[in-house]
XYZ file of C-alpha atoms in Angstrom:
666
model
C 82.642 134.849 147.760
C 82.595 137.562 145.051
C 81.217 140.710 146.731
C 81.528 142.997 143.664
C 77.911 142.287 142.677
C 76.809 143.938 145.951
C 79.050 147.019 145.550
C 76.372 149.397 144.197
C 73.981 148.300 146.925
C 76.673 148.783 149.593
C 77.456 152.330 148.372
C 73.766 153.337 148.223
C 72.901 151.945 151.652
C 76.056 153.387 153.248
C 75.130 156.858 151.991
C 71.618 156.461 153.419
C 72.992 155.407 156.829
C 75.545 158.265 156.894
C 72.831 160.781 156.009
C 70.670 159.389 158.842
C 73.645 159.617 161.272
C 74.299 163.251 160.259
C 70.650 164.243 160.761
C 70.306 162.461 164.113
C 73.599 163.913 165.422
C 72.251 167.419 164.774
C 69.096 166.442 166.706
C 71.236 165.035 169.530
C 73.054 168.372 169.872
C 69.683 170.070 170.484
C 68.343 167.340 172.833
C 71.401 165.678 174.482
C 69.235 163.745 176.964
C 67.097 161.994 174.315
C 68.378 158.402 174.351
C 66.074 157.329 171.496
C 68.129 159.562 169.166
C 71.362 157.945 170.431
C 69.846 154.500 169.832
C 68.970 155.460 166.242
C 72.549 156.651 165.590
C 73.927 153.493 167.229
C 71.774 151.240 165.025
C 72.841 153.028 161.813
C 76.514 152.895 162.846
C 76.212 149.226 163.775
C 74.615 148.282 160.429
C 77.298 150.274 158.611
C 80.010 148.429 160.556
C 78.519 145.040 159.650
C 78.177 145.944 155.973
C 81.728 147.328 155.684
C 83.209 144.281 157.458
C 81.300 142.008 155.060
C 82.624 143.982 152.071
C 86.183 143.844 153.471
C 86.668 147.625 153.967
C 88.727 147.392 157.181
C 89.439 151.122 157.789
C 85.732 151.878 157.562
C 84.780 148.990 159.862
C 87.440 149.931 162.470
C 86.454 153.604 162.594
C 82.731 152.750 162.820
C 83.465 150.250 165.606
C 85.287 152.901 167.641
C 82.488 155.418 167.022
C 80.009 152.753 168.153
C 81.912 152.358 171.450
C 81.572 156.091 172.178
C 77.846 156.019 171.315
C 77.435 153.030 173.636
C 79.064 155.088 176.410
C 76.565 157.912 175.764
C 73.498 155.663 175.853
C 74.727 153.961 179.048
C 75.187 157.493 180.487
C 78.925 156.988 181.105
C 79.662 159.893 178.729
C 77.876 163.219 178.435
C 77.130 164.910 175.101
C 79.136 168.120 174.508
C 79.681 170.151 171.306
C 83.384 169.187 171.441
C 82.557 165.455 171.648
C 80.156 165.851 168.711
C 82.900 167.648 166.736
C 85.018 164.488 166.961
C 82.088 162.237 165.949
C 81.300 164.551 163.011
C 84.966 164.355 162.008
C 84.658 160.539 162.028
C 81.527 160.786 159.834
C 83.460 163.034 157.399
C 86.117 160.300 157.120
C 83.418 157.670 156.527
C 81.826 159.786 153.777
C 85.238 160.285 152.125
C 85.861 156.507 152.195
C 82.476 155.757 150.594
C 83.158 158.424 147.931
C 86.543 156.811 147.280
C 84.921 153.383 146.809
C 82.219 154.875 144.535
C 84.973 156.435 142.387
C 86.689 153.049 141.985
C 89.176 153.330 144.894
C 89.748 150.916 147.753
C 88.363 153.164 150.524
C 91.593 153.251 152.562
C 92.242 156.435 154.558
C 94.511 157.468 157.414
C 92.047 157.692 160.327
C 94.506 156.947 163.166
C 94.206 160.419 164.720
C 90.395 160.284 164.839
C 90.384 156.692 166.162
C 92.848 157.769 168.885
C 90.592 160.698 169.857
C 87.551 158.377 170.033
C 89.497 155.927 172.218
C 90.461 158.720 174.633
C 86.809 159.829 174.812
C 85.718 156.229 175.465
C 88.160 156.100 178.395
C 86.543 159.210 179.891
C 88.948 161.898 178.644
C 86.595 164.573 177.303
C 88.010 166.747 174.499
C 88.358 170.485 174.980
C 87.774 173.052 172.244
C 91.396 173.104 171.132
C 91.728 169.322 171.023
C 88.500 168.952 169.093
C 89.627 171.366 166.417
C 93.286 170.408 166.373
C 94.535 169.896 162.823
C 97.605 167.965 161.715
C 100.393 170.410 160.800
C 99.941 171.946 157.338
C 97.716 169.177 156.039
C 95.282 170.618 153.524
C 91.631 169.636 153.886
C 89.446 170.850 151.034
C 85.718 171.145 151.562
C 82.996 170.927 148.903
C 83.275 174.664 148.212
C 87.033 174.568 147.584
C 86.738 171.520 145.313
C 84.004 173.270 143.356
C 86.143 176.413 142.893
C 89.153 174.318 141.801
C 87.071 172.342 139.282
C 85.566 175.565 137.878
C 89.074 177.065 137.541
C 90.370 173.979 135.708
C 87.458 174.038 133.258
C 88.370 177.654 132.417
C 91.982 176.744 131.634
C 93.627 177.711 134.953
C 96.281 175.623 136.691
C 95.959 174.829 140.407
C 99.136 175.081 142.498
C 99.878 174.223 146.112
C 102.734 176.439 147.287
C 104.735 175.715 150.470
C 106.605 178.806 151.690
C 109.308 178.636 154.383
C 110.556 181.822 156.033
C 114.095 182.297 157.355
C 114.775 181.587 161.046
C 115.723 185.229 161.680
C 112.571 186.659 159.977
C 111.276 189.491 162.182
C 107.989 190.541 160.554
C 106.380 187.268 159.544
C 102.927 188.812 158.879
C 104.488 191.390 156.536
C 106.190 188.625 154.530
C 102.882 186.717 154.320
C 101.195 189.893 153.044
C 103.909 190.322 150.377
C 103.499 186.680 149.297
C 99.726 187.171 148.961
C 100.246 190.426 147.003
C 102.570 188.719 144.516
C 100.204 185.753 144.045
C 97.118 187.962 143.623
C 98.839 189.741 140.721
C 98.967 186.534 138.661
C 96.114 184.473 140.092
C 93.496 183.928 142.809
C 94.186 182.513 146.282
C 91.673 179.763 147.099
C 92.855 178.580 150.518
C 95.637 179.140 153.020
C 96.858 176.812 155.773
C 97.026 177.906 158.569
C 93.968 180.134 157.909
C 94.501 183.785 156.933
C 93.532 185.068 160.404
C 96.258 182.975 162.066
C 98.831 184.075 159.465
C 97.951 187.742 160.083
C 98.430 187.249 163.841
C 101.726 185.340 163.245
C 100.294 182.194 164.855
C 102.509 179.833 162.846
C 106.089 178.634 162.993
C 108.079 179.169 159.774
C 106.034 177.417 157.081
C 102.634 177.968 155.530
C 100.705 176.574 152.530
C 98.773 178.509 149.885
C 96.520 177.070 147.158
C 96.407 179.280 144.059
C 94.637 179.167 140.679
C 96.653 180.871 137.939
C 97.531 180.734 134.252
C 101.173 181.541 135.029
C 103.755 178.707 134.905
C 105.067 177.227 138.183
C 108.622 178.566 137.716
C 107.295 182.144 137.379
C 105.435 181.813 140.696
C 108.559 180.432 142.371
C 110.730 183.232 140.924
C 108.268 185.910 142.126
C 108.172 184.556 145.690
C 111.897 183.901 145.978
C 112.412 187.584 145.112
C 110.861 188.536 148.468
C 113.450 189.057 151.209
C 113.635 186.764 154.264
C 112.104 183.818 152.369
C 114.205 180.682 152.765
C 112.476 178.264 150.375
C 109.456 177.999 148.030
C 108.094 174.687 146.738
C 105.421 174.896 143.989
C 103.530 171.717 143.116
C 100.648 171.175 140.668
C 97.488 170.024 142.434
C 94.913 167.666 140.964
C 91.499 167.800 142.650
C 89.781 164.557 141.717
C 87.627 163.952 144.764
C 84.019 163.712 143.633
C 81.496 166.026 145.237
C 78.210 164.680 146.566
C 76.343 166.289 143.655
C 78.500 164.827 140.861
C 78.027 161.210 141.903
C 75.324 159.546 139.873
C 73.853 156.948 142.173
C 72.928 153.729 140.454
C 70.718 151.430 142.480
C 69.906 147.861 141.442
C 67.416 145.756 143.346
C 68.557 144.462 146.705
C 69.527 140.781 147.007
C 67.078 139.225 149.443
C 69.755 137.159 151.261
C 71.874 140.198 152.158
C 68.793 142.182 153.232
C 67.634 139.318 155.447
C 71.101 138.849 156.996
C 71.322 142.570 157.842
C 67.858 142.552 159.387
C 68.693 139.522 161.589
C 72.014 141.053 162.651
C 70.471 144.440 163.488
C 67.704 142.761 165.510
C 70.167 140.610 167.472
C 72.377 143.577 168.352
C 69.650 146.148 169.008
C 67.250 144.853 171.669
C 65.467 148.221 171.855
C 61.936 148.199 170.550
C 61.967 149.565 167.013
C 59.057 151.406 165.460
C 57.446 149.182 162.841
C 57.956 150.795 159.454
C 55.179 150.833 156.886
C 55.964 148.552 153.944
C 56.497 150.796 150.917
C 55.574 149.481 147.487
C 58.594 150.857 145.646
C 61.276 149.538 143.330
C 64.743 150.949 142.714
C 65.406 151.714 139.049
C 68.752 152.688 137.566
C 68.593 156.335 136.441
C 70.066 155.388 133.039
C 66.917 153.367 132.290
C 64.767 156.422 133.029
C 66.970 158.498 130.700
C 66.503 155.900 127.935
C 62.724 155.918 128.528
C 62.709 159.726 128.333
C 64.684 159.708 125.063
C 62.251 157.212 123.493
C 59.287 159.290 124.611
C 60.869 162.434 123.142
C 60.930 160.662 119.769
C 57.241 159.851 120.284
C 56.477 163.563 120.898
C 58.143 164.443 117.575
C 56.049 161.808 115.732
C 52.913 162.989 117.556
C 53.447 166.494 116.148
C 53.918 165.005 112.655
C 50.685 162.964 112.919
C 48.711 165.998 114.133
C 49.870 167.992 111.108
C 49.026 165.180 108.632
C 45.521 164.748 110.114
C 44.886 168.499 109.771
C 45.995 168.441 106.115
C 43.906 165.349 105.199
C 40.864 166.482 107.222
C 39.766 162.837 107.729
C 37.271 162.582 110.638
C 38.271 159.126 111.932
C 41.994 159.848 111.587
C 41.584 163.187 113.437
C 39.646 161.461 116.245
C 42.300 158.724 116.612
C 45.166 161.243 116.621
C 43.394 163.395 119.245
C 42.951 160.322 121.463
C 46.596 159.353 120.965
C 47.628 162.929 121.863
C 45.662 162.777 125.139
C 47.166 159.404 126.072
C 50.707 160.520 125.206
C 50.185 163.708 127.287
C 49.235 161.540 130.292
C 52.231 159.298 129.591
C 54.461 162.381 129.417
C 53.218 163.525 132.842
C 53.912 160.084 134.368
C 57.440 159.873 132.893
C 58.302 163.399 134.040
C 57.010 162.581 137.538
C 59.197 159.448 137.611
C 62.227 161.670 137.007
C 61.224 164.062 139.776
C 63.387 164.034 142.921
C 62.606 165.880 146.194
C 64.969 168.824 146.795
C 65.447 167.157 150.191
C 68.257 165.132 148.561
C 70.205 168.410 148.187
C 68.943 170.153 151.343
C 69.929 167.227 153.607
C 73.610 168.149 153.708
C 73.082 171.823 154.612
C 72.189 171.630 158.356
C 75.518 169.917 159.040
C 77.434 172.452 156.889
C 75.731 175.414 158.613
C 76.556 174.011 162.071
C 80.229 173.577 161.182
C 80.581 177.043 159.603
C 78.750 178.728 162.474
C 81.210 177.165 164.952
C 84.177 178.249 162.829
C 82.844 181.818 162.638
C 81.859 181.945 166.316
C 78.233 182.694 165.403
C 74.938 181.257 166.619
C 72.776 180.261 163.663
C 69.582 178.225 163.244
C 68.707 176.813 159.820
C 64.982 176.315 159.128
C 64.232 174.096 156.103
C 60.720 174.465 154.643
C 59.265 172.537 151.692
C 62.030 169.911 151.377
C 59.472 167.565 149.794
C 59.151 169.887 146.741
C 60.181 167.969 143.617
C 62.481 168.949 140.732
C 63.742 167.140 137.632
C 66.901 165.134 138.345
C 68.912 167.085 135.752
C 68.173 170.308 137.661
C 68.808 168.675 141.065
C 72.305 167.607 139.935
C 73.285 171.223 139.215
C 71.547 173.201 141.974
C 73.613 172.024 144.986
C 76.718 174.180 144.460
C 74.873 177.502 143.915
C 72.955 176.896 147.158
C 76.233 176.172 149.010
C 77.540 179.570 147.823
C 74.395 181.416 148.917
C 74.300 179.754 152.351
C 77.990 180.553 152.963
C 77.296 184.118 151.857
C 74.400 184.401 154.339
C 76.528 183.001 157.174
C 79.636 185.093 156.542
C 78.229 188.404 155.232
C 74.636 188.266 156.451
C 74.375 186.979 160.019
C 76.223 189.190 162.516
C 78.307 188.019 165.494
C 76.252 187.370 168.708
C 77.567 190.512 170.494
C 76.762 192.724 167.466
C 73.232 191.262 167.239
C 72.673 191.813 170.966
C 73.823 195.460 170.638
C 71.277 195.937 167.810
C 68.459 194.501 169.916
C 68.268 191.212 167.982
C 68.327 187.667 169.428
C 71.920 186.366 169.638
C 70.948 183.392 167.463
C 70.523 184.317 163.800
C 68.030 182.508 161.556
C 68.451 181.372 157.961
C 65.343 180.061 156.196
C 65.734 177.722 153.221
C 62.382 177.436 151.423
C 61.231 175.551 148.321
C 57.767 175.652 146.715
C 55.992 175.130 143.376
C 54.373 177.939 141.421
C 52.988 177.113 137.965
C 55.641 175.388 135.838
C 58.431 176.623 138.092
C 60.024 175.810 141.419
C 61.161 178.637 143.665
C 64.012 178.189 146.146
C 64.543 181.043 148.615
C 67.295 181.709 151.147
C 66.374 184.397 153.678
C 68.436 185.571 156.653
C 67.707 188.053 159.456
C 71.229 189.512 159.343
C 72.740 192.876 158.499
C 71.360 193.129 154.953
C 73.265 194.581 151.996
C 74.809 198.042 152.332
C 73.932 200.106 149.238
C 76.865 202.493 149.836
C 79.382 199.674 150.272
C 78.245 197.892 147.087
C 78.349 201.108 145.017
C 81.780 202.076 146.363
C 83.187 198.674 145.398
C 81.410 198.665 142.006
C 82.813 202.118 141.144
C 86.340 201.115 142.257
C 86.109 197.997 140.056
C 84.858 200.028 137.078
C 81.574 198.082 136.929
C 79.577 201.366 136.974
C 80.588 205.027 136.687
C 79.924 207.509 139.561
C 77.338 209.264 137.330
C 75.452 206.007 136.620
C 75.600 205.039 140.317
C 73.532 208.090 141.322
C 70.545 206.968 139.231
C 70.484 203.267 140.155
C 67.510 201.882 142.095
C 68.091 199.635 145.137
C 67.230 196.558 143.039
C 69.800 197.523 140.392
C 72.442 198.087 143.078
C 71.813 194.657 144.608
C 72.141 193.108 141.109
C 75.742 194.405 141.017
C 76.853 191.807 143.598
C 76.478 189.166 140.848
C 79.223 190.807 138.759
C 82.328 188.585 138.203
C 85.009 189.046 140.875
C 82.746 191.231 143.032
C 83.143 191.039 146.826
C 82.391 193.434 149.681
C 84.405 191.428 152.236
C 86.767 193.571 154.289
C 89.294 190.752 154.476
C 89.793 187.426 152.740
C 88.788 184.366 154.749
C 88.512 180.654 153.990
C 84.746 181.076 153.706
C 84.279 184.073 151.416
C 85.715 187.349 150.235
C 87.704 186.033 147.289
C 85.224 187.385 144.749
C 84.388 183.820 143.699
C 80.805 182.793 144.118
C 77.789 184.916 143.246
C 78.713 185.296 139.561
C 79.063 181.483 139.434
C 75.651 181.178 141.130
C 74.022 183.410 138.525
C 75.627 181.762 135.475
C 74.786 178.238 136.751
C 71.135 179.089 137.401
C 70.750 180.883 134.047
C 72.263 177.874 132.261
C 69.367 175.856 133.764
C 66.861 178.318 132.290
C 66.251 179.928 135.688
C 66.679 183.370 137.253
C 68.033 184.643 140.571
C 66.881 187.831 142.298
C 67.935 189.542 145.524
C 66.055 191.801 147.910
C 67.499 193.329 151.066
C 66.583 195.586 153.970
C 69.610 197.121 155.717
C 69.758 195.952 159.324
C 66.928 193.440 158.831
C 68.250 190.832 156.396
C 68.400 189.641 152.771
C 66.355 187.359 150.531
C 67.826 185.478 147.553
C 65.141 183.958 145.314
C 65.896 181.343 142.625
C 63.289 180.478 139.973
C 63.822 177.187 138.109
C 61.866 175.309 135.415
C 60.308 171.990 136.499
C 61.995 170.127 133.647
C 64.518 170.864 130.913
C 63.755 168.326 128.174
C 60.172 169.003 126.970
C 59.274 172.702 126.885
C 56.398 174.900 125.727
C 57.391 177.385 123.015
C 55.936 180.056 120.762
C 56.784 179.309 117.119
C 57.599 182.429 115.058
C 58.341 182.987 111.371
C 61.292 184.982 109.987
C 61.268 184.849 106.140
C 61.229 181.104 105.329
C 62.716 180.095 108.701
C 60.816 178.952 111.809
C 62.228 179.700 115.280
C 60.977 178.712 118.749
C 60.947 181.054 121.761
C 60.450 179.389 125.233
C 57.180 180.523 126.859
C 58.942 180.761 130.254
C 60.878 183.814 128.950
C 57.934 185.566 127.240
C 55.971 188.381 128.933
C 53.611 189.102 126.020
C 53.366 189.608 122.265
C 52.699 192.959 120.586
C 52.236 194.625 117.178
C 54.435 197.728 116.972
C 53.866 200.480 114.424
C 56.964 201.664 112.586
C 56.496 205.256 113.795
C 56.654 203.991 117.435
C 60.246 202.781 116.948
C 62.819 205.336 118.189
C 66.599 205.341 118.019
C 68.932 205.858 121.003
C 72.682 205.812 120.194
C 71.731 204.362 116.774
C 69.951 201.441 118.478
C 66.186 200.860 117.871
C 64.040 201.027 121.042
C 60.314 201.095 121.852
C 58.261 202.587 124.660
C 56.704 199.589 126.447
C 54.405 200.564 129.342
C 56.586 203.552 130.217
C 59.875 201.623 129.935
C 62.470 202.070 127.207
C 62.974 198.572 125.779
C 65.573 197.704 123.109
C 64.166 196.269 119.853
C 66.197 193.286 118.619
C 65.586 192.421 114.938
C 66.063 188.633 114.806
C 66.495 188.701 111.013
C 69.685 190.769 111.566
C 70.920 188.721 114.555
C 70.608 185.408 112.687
C 71.289 186.885 109.185
C 68.127 185.289 107.743
C 68.162 185.536 103.914
C 65.124 186.946 102.099
C 63.618 188.711 105.152
C 61.599 191.753 104.040
C 61.020 195.022 105.894
C 57.958 196.393 104.048
C 55.028 196.066 106.465
C 53.735 199.005 108.491
C 53.622 197.027 111.750
C 56.300 194.883 113.371
C 55.192 191.752 115.303
C 57.344 191.569 118.462
C 57.771 189.197 121.399
C 58.537 190.918 124.723
C 60.963 188.722 126.705
C 62.533 189.209 130.095
C 65.657 188.125 131.971
C 65.424 189.141 135.626
C 64.479 192.830 135.579
C 65.718 193.442 132.007
C 63.356 193.414 129.010
C 63.848 193.166 125.236
C 61.473 193.145 122.249
C 62.303 190.519 119.607
C 61.077 191.608 116.157
C 59.775 188.735 113.951
C 57.779 188.459 110.687
C 54.766 186.585 112.119
C 53.519 184.388 114.969
C 52.700 180.724 114.198
C 51.386 179.429 117.532
C 52.147 177.636 120.784
C 53.491 174.074 120.853
C 55.210 171.562 123.138
C 58.574 170.560 121.693
C 61.528 168.380 122.618
C 64.680 170.369 123.334
C 67.632 168.696 121.607
C 71.240 169.852 122.002
C 73.150 171.024 118.919
C 76.087 168.763 119.838
C 79.723 169.536 120.616
C 80.570 171.111 117.239
C 77.907 173.812 117.537
C 78.041 174.366 121.312
C 79.103 178.043 121.016
C 76.417 179.295 118.571
C 75.224 182.711 119.776
C 71.685 182.961 121.229
C 70.637 179.407 120.245
C 70.063 176.944 123.112
C 69.097 173.915 121.006
C 66.819 172.659 118.245
C 63.621 170.692 117.771
C 61.943 168.747 114.966
C 58.564 170.133 113.917
C 55.509 168.188 112.735
C 56.417 168.615 109.056
C 59.903 167.180 109.674
C 61.706 170.562 109.525
C 64.198 171.615 112.188
C 63.425 174.769 114.218
C 66.126 176.448 116.288
C 65.239 177.362 119.891
C 66.239 180.921 120.822
C 68.163 181.588 124.055
C 66.449 184.779 125.249
C 68.928 185.230 128.122
C 71.820 185.682 125.664
C 69.831 188.192 123.568
C 68.765 190.302 126.565
C 72.318 190.273 127.918
């Protein structure tokens, strides 16, 4: 029987079951005596085993079967739930997720899971794992998490090479930690260290034999790295190999979901009922249909063409001034507006799809860091356009890691400060107007103004004189500078200076903003503002000579008429006084070199735009009016045009360029 026709369905359903297992395992850790939770996990694992056996993925079926045996022991009360036992089950789930990702990427889903299967067998026989056994890693085998893969992919896109370097010290090496430090110093001169194995802390304490692995991103050739390291005394051998990171992250996979074959659905239901005699809660029948996302994209593209023609018809009816034509066009405009709302809502996805993976990540990191942390998720049902959802996952991973490593203190430190030993991180999402806000708030140590300024001055980001006049908000903004880090030592979690600058650039590329507020000793709040959708936007049309430009309304604070005598010059740059603030005046006719633009009038129409806390006044010739337009990309050949984010077709058939206010303010 050809099973390939069921492959998409198998991948989709497997991901749903694994997500359910992850969520219920976290619940089980909080309520280890709740057998209904164990039964839920058992049912999901059992269905997954049946599906994978049917599809012929043996490694997946074998591992799930062994996991099922342990869960059976828990529900029959032969085994007790401990954090160490759950560590092993979570490890098994990680393997299952990696296998499904492999199949989704066109692989065969095979994976070496013998060690995990062996651990599960020992647990089934009553041998409970201790902390060391649960965390035991195979010698020098690199395991990259989502964060590391993201950093490696970002480095590759920017033209860096990724190397995995195996260093072996001589048998008679006396100061192993000193040699490790010298290796790191040499590598940091020509690149950035992404990960070390064993971890940096173990290397510093000389808790390794003779070999260690380092992953580095650099533009230097491999032979130069080898030559540098071999020049260090007491090093026996250095092997440099190019690394290719091609494992897809959860965010980059575009799930396609055809309708479910009734026979397979019925077979699974019968099998699950036969194997799970427990009474299941009857689920409400949902009147939904799965639609491939590509079809929605095609529908959106067709509707965008309709919006362009709608604008053309509205202009023609105004010019002809024909009553019946005007009435028909107005009716068509209302209907197409309703249609636009429906199509945009169809593309909306709850942020829950991104938030779901964070509780598990926070648990794992908290255990690695020896901290007690509770993650509260609020507003997971808030919806965002799918294009935004695809991009927002990695910035949130960075911010959560930042809160865990830099924000939340160790339990003993919190107790000494009169705080509960368990720290709290709140992840909130909510709608406000045409935007969605996502906030990450922790009750940790907050951001130290002195520490940030000291680092910023040492990096040359600000001068000591400028530092004295910065407000708290401006100081906190400095942590988004490229390469900035206040970590006292590099760890596998943070402190490499990779992260917050990536967060800011990613969010700004989505047309959003990120702000930070902090209270020393009480905690920090990172707030991300994102547009609901990226394809159809409201703009203000402006005239510069014979050219028409569009400025997104989301960036505009207000419009103003400025008299020529109110324009001052600071360092030969024109500025205006706007409500007590000195705001630079940007003449768009000069920026875009518009031919035929005059400078005769006594007043200058200006649009005040903002990016975060920074303002700018964009000088134009006249305002035309507000309009909804379709944002079209300029294509690959014109991708690097300064301060232009795209183009749109106006009602009269002319093309108007859409101004990127973020680039102008910057």
